[in-house]
Short mmCIF file of C-alpha atoms and ligand atoms in Angstrom, two decimals:
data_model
loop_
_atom_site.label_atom_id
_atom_site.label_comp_id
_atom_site.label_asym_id
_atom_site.label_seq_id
_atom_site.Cartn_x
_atom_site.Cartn_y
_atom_site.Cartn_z
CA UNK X 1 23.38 -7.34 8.22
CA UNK X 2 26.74 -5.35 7.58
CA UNK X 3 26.45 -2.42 5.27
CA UNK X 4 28.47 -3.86 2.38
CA UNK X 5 25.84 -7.34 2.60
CA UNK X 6 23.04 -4.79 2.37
CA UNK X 7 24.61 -2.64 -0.65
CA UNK X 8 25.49 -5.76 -2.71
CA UNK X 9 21.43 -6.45 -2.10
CA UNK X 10 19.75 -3.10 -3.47
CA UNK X 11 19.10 -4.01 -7.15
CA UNK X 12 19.74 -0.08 -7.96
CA UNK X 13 21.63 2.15 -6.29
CA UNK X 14 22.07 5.76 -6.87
CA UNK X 15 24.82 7.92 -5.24
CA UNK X 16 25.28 11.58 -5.16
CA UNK X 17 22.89 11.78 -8.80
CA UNK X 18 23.11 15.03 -9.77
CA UNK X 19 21.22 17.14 -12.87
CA UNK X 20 21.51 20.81 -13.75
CA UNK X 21 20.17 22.66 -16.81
CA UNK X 22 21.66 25.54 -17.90
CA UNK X 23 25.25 27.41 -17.13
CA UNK X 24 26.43 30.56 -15.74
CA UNK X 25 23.63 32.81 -14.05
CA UNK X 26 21.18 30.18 -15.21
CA UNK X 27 22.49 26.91 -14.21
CA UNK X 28 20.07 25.14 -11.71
CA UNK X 29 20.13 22.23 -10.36
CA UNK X 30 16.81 19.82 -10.95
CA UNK X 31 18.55 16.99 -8.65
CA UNK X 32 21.44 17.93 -5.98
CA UNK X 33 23.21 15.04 -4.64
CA UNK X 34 20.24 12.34 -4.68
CA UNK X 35 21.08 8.66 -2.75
CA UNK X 36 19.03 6.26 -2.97
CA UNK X 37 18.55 2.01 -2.99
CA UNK X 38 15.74 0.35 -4.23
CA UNK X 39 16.00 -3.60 -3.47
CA UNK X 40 14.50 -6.00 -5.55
CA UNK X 41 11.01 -6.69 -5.21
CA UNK X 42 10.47 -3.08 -3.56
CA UNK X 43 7.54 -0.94 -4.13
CA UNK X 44 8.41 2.81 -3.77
CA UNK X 45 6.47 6.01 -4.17
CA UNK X 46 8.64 9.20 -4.75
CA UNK X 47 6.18 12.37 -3.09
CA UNK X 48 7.13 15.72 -3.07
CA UNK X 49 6.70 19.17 -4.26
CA UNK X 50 6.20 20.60 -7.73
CA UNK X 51 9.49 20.79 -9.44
CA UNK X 52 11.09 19.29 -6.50
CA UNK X 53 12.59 16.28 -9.62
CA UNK X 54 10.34 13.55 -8.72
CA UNK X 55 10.19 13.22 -12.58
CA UNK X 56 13.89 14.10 -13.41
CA UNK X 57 15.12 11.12 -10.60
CA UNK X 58 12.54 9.23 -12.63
CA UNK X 59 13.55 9.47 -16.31
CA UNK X 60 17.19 9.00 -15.21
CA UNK X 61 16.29 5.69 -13.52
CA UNK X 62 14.34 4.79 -16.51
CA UNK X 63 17.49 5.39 -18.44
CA UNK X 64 15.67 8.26 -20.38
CA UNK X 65 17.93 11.07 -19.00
CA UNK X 66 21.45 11.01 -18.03
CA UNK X 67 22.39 12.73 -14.96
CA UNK X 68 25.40 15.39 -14.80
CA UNK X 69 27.08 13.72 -12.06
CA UNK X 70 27.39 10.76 -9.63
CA UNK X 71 26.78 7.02 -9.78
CA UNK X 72 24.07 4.72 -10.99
CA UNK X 73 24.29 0.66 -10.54
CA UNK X 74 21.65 -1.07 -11.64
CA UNK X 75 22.05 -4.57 -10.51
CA UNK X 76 26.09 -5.10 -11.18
CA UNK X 77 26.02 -2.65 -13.95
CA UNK X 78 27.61 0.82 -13.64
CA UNK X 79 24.74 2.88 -15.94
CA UNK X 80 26.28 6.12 -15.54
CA UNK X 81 29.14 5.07 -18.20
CA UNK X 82 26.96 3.44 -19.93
CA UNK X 83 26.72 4.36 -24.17
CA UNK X 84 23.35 5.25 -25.56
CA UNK X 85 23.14 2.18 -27.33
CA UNK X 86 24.24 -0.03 -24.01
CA UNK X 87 20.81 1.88 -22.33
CA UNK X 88 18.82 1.82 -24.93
CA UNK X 89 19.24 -2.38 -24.51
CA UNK X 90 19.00 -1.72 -20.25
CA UNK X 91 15.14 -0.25 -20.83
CA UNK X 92 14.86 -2.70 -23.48
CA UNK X 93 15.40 -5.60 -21.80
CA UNK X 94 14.79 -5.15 -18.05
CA UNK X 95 12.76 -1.60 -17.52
CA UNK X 96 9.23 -0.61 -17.99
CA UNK X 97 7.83 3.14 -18.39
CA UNK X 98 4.13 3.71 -17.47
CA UNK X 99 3.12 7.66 -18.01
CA UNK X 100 0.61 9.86 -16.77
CA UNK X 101 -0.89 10.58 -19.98
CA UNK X 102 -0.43 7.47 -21.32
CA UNK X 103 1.32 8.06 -24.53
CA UNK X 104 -0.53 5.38 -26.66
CA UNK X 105 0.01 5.32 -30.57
CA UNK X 106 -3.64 6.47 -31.15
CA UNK X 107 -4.31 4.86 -33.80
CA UNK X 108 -3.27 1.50 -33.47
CA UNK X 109 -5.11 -1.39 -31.36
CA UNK X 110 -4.88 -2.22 -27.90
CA UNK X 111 -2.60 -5.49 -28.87
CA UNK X 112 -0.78 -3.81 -30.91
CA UNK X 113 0.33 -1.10 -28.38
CA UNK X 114 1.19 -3.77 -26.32
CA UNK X 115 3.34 -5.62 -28.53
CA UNK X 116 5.73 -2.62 -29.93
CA UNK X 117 8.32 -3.22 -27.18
CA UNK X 118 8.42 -6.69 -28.50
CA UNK X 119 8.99 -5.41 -31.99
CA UNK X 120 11.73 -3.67 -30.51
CA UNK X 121 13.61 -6.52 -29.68
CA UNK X 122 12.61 -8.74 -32.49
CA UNK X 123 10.33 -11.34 -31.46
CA UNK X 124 8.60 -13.30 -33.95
CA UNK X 125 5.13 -12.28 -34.48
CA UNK X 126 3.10 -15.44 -33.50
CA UNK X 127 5.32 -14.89 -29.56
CA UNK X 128 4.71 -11.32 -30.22
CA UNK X 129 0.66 -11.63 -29.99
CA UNK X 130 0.57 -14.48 -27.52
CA UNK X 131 2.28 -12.39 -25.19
CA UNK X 132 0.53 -8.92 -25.78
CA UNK X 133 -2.81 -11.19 -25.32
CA UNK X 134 -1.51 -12.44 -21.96
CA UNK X 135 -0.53 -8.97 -20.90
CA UNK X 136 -3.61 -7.62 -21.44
CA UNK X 137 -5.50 -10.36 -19.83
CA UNK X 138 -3.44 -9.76 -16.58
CA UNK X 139 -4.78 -5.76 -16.70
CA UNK X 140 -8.45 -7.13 -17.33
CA UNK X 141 -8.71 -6.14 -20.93
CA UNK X 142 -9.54 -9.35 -22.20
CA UNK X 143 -12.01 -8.88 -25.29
CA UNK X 144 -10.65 -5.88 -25.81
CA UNK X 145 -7.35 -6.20 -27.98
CA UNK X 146 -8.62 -4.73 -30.84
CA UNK X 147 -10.19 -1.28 -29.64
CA UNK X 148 -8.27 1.62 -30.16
CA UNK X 149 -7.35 4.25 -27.18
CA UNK X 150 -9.86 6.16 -28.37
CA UNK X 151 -12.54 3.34 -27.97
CA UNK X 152 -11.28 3.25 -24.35
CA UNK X 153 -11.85 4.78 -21.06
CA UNK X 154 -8.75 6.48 -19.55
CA UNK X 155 -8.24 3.68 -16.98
CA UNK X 156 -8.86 1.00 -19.93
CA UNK X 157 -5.80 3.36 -21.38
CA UNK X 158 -3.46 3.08 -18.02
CA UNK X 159 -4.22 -0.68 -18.02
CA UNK X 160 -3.38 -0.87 -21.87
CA UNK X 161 -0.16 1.35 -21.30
CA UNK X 162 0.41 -1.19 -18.31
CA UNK X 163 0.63 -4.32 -20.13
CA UNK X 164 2.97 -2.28 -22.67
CA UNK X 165 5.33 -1.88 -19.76
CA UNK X 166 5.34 -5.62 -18.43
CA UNK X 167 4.74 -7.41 -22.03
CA UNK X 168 8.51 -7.64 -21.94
CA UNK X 169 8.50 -9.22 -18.20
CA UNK X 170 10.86 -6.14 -16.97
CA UNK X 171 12.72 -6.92 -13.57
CA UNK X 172 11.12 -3.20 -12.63
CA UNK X 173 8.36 -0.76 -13.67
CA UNK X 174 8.96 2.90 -13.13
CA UNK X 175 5.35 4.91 -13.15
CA UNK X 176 5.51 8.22 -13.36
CA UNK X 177 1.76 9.84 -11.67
CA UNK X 178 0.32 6.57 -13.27
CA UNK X 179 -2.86 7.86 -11.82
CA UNK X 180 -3.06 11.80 -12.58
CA UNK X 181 -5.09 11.89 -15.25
CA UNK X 182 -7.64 9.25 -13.42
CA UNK X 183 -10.45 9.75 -10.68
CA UNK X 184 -10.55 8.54 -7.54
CA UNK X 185 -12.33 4.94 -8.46
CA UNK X 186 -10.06 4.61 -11.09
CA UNK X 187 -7.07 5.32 -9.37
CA UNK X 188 -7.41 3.06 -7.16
CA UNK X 189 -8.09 0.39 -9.57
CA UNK X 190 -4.79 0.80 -11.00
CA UNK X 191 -3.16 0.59 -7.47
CA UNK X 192 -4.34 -2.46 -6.93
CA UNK X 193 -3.54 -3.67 -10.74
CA UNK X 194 0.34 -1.91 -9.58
CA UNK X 195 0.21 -3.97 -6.35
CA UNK X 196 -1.21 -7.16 -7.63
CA UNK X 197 2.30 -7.00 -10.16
CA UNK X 198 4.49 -6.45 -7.49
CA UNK X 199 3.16 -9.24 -4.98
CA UNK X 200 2.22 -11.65 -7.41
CA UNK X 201 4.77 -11.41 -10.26
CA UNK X 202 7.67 -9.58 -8.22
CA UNK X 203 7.95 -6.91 -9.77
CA UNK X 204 10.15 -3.82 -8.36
CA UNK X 205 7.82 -0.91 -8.85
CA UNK X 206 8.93 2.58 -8.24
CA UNK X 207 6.07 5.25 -8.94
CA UNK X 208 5.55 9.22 -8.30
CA UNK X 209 2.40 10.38 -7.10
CA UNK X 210 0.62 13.76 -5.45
CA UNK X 211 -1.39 11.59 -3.47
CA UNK X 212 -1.02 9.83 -0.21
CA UNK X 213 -4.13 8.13 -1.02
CA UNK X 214 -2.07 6.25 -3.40
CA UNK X 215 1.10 5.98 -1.85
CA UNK X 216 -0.16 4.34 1.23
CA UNK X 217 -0.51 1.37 -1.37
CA UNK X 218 3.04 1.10 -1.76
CA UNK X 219 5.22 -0.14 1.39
CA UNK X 220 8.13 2.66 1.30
CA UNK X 221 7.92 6.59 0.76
CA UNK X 222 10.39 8.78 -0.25
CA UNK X 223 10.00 12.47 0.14
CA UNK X 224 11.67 14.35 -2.39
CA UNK X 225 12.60 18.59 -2.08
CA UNK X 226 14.95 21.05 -3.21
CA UNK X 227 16.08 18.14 -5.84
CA UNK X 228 16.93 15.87 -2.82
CA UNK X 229 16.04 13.11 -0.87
CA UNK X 230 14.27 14.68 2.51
CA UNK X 231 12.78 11.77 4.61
CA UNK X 232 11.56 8.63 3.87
CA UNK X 233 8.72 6.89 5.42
CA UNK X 234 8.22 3.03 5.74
CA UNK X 235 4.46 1.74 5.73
N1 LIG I 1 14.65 20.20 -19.70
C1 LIG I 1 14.74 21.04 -18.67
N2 LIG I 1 15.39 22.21 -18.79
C2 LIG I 1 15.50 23.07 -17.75
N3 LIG I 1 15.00 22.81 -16.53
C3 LIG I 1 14.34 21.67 -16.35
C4 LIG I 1 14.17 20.71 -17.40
N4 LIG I 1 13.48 19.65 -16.92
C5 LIG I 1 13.21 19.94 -15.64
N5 LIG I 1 13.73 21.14 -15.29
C6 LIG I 1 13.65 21.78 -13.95
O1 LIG I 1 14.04 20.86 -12.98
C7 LIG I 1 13.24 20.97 -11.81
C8 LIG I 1 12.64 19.61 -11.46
O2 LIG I 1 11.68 19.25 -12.46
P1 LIG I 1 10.85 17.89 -12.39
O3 LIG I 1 10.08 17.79 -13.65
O4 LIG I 1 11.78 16.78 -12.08
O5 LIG I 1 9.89 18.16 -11.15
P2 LIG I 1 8.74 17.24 -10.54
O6 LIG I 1 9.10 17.00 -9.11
O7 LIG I 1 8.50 16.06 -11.39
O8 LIG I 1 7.47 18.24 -10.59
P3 LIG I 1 5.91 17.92 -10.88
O9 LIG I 1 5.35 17.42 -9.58
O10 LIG I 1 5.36 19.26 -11.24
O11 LIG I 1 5.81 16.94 -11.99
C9 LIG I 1 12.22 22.05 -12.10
O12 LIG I 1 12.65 23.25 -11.51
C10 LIG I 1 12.22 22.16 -13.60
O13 LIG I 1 11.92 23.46 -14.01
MG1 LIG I 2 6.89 15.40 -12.59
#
């Protein structure tokens, strides 16, 4: 396939993403000339060093940070002159967020979690519940739509801030540590919830994680350090 037929393929493409905090003696540099393409359908894992800005590259693909420099296409869309109002609509309509620590309204049912993104964009409450119900029957929380986080395990949580995330049918799900506040069993139960959604359902799923464990779930690898992009790893 010739270059430009492989470009026009990568559903997002970043190019020479940059981020720095600060100015004079104190600028710095979270993200220094980042590339990267993630096609549709992909399932990434960003690995890498503490402060190396696995969760800088992260938020700015999610459209929660804007970088300082270079390009980001998502799809045919130039996001890096985007307005706040034109991203705001992007997450809205075709991104999901999954956290480490959740970040559940505490206390407010499981359904109802699930259905604020759908509040967002103003569906009707009768479509609103339907879906949230669905959603949370595809994590395996069926039954329990009306417990509160705090009624629920921290992997009942994940799964709960899970069908949040893909309530809205997003064409990808960024995760950032998704498992970090888990154990081992549990971590691995949400892998295979993360890999079920991107086989089955096709969803593009790009997460960050410490542990290999976990990454050898998804099929590429992308080491980040220094801010950039240092090898990547196919599995
Ligand atoms: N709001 C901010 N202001 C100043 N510096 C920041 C800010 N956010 C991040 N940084 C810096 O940018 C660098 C990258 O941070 P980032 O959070 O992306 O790292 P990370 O790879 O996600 O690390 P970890 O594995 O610990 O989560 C760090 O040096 C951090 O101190
Ligand atoms: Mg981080």
């Amino acid at each position: 396939m010739s270059a430009a037929a492989e470009q026009s393929q990568a559903l997002i493409r970043l190019r020479g993403i940059s981020k720095a905090y600060g100015s004079g003696d104190a600028l710095t540099y979270a993200l220094h000339g980042v590339d990267l393409d993630i096609a549709k359908g992909d399932f990434v894992s960003i690995m890498g060093p503490s402060g190396s800005g696995k969760s800088t590259c992260m938020n700015i693909l999610g459209c929660l940070d804007t970088p300082t420099s270079g390009q980001y296409v998502f799809g045919n869309v130039e996001v890096s002159r985007m307005s706040r109002q034109e991203l705001a609509k992007l997450r809205r309509y075709y991104l999901g967020f999954v956290f480490q620590g959740f970040n559940l309204l505490n206390r407010t049912s499981a359904l109802e979690n699930v259905e604020l993104p759908l509040m967002y964009r103003g569906t009707p409450a009768r479509k609103r519940r339907q879906l949230a119900r669905h959603a949370l029957k595809i994590v395996g929380l069926e039954g329990r739509e009306s417990h509160t986080p705090g009624e629920l395990s921290g992997g009942q949580q994940q799964r709960v801030a899970i069908a949040r995330a893909i309530v809205t049918s997003p064409a990808v799900l960024f995760a950032d540590e998704p498992t970090g506040n888990l154990d081992t069993a549990r971590s691995h139960e949400i892998m295979e919830l993360l890999s079920g959604l991107n086989q089955e359902k096709g969803i593009t799923i790009v997460m960050v994680t410490h542990e290999p464990d976990m990454a050898a779930y998804t099929k590429r690898i992308i080491r980040f350090v220094d801010g950039k992009v240092a090898e990547e790893q196919h599995s």
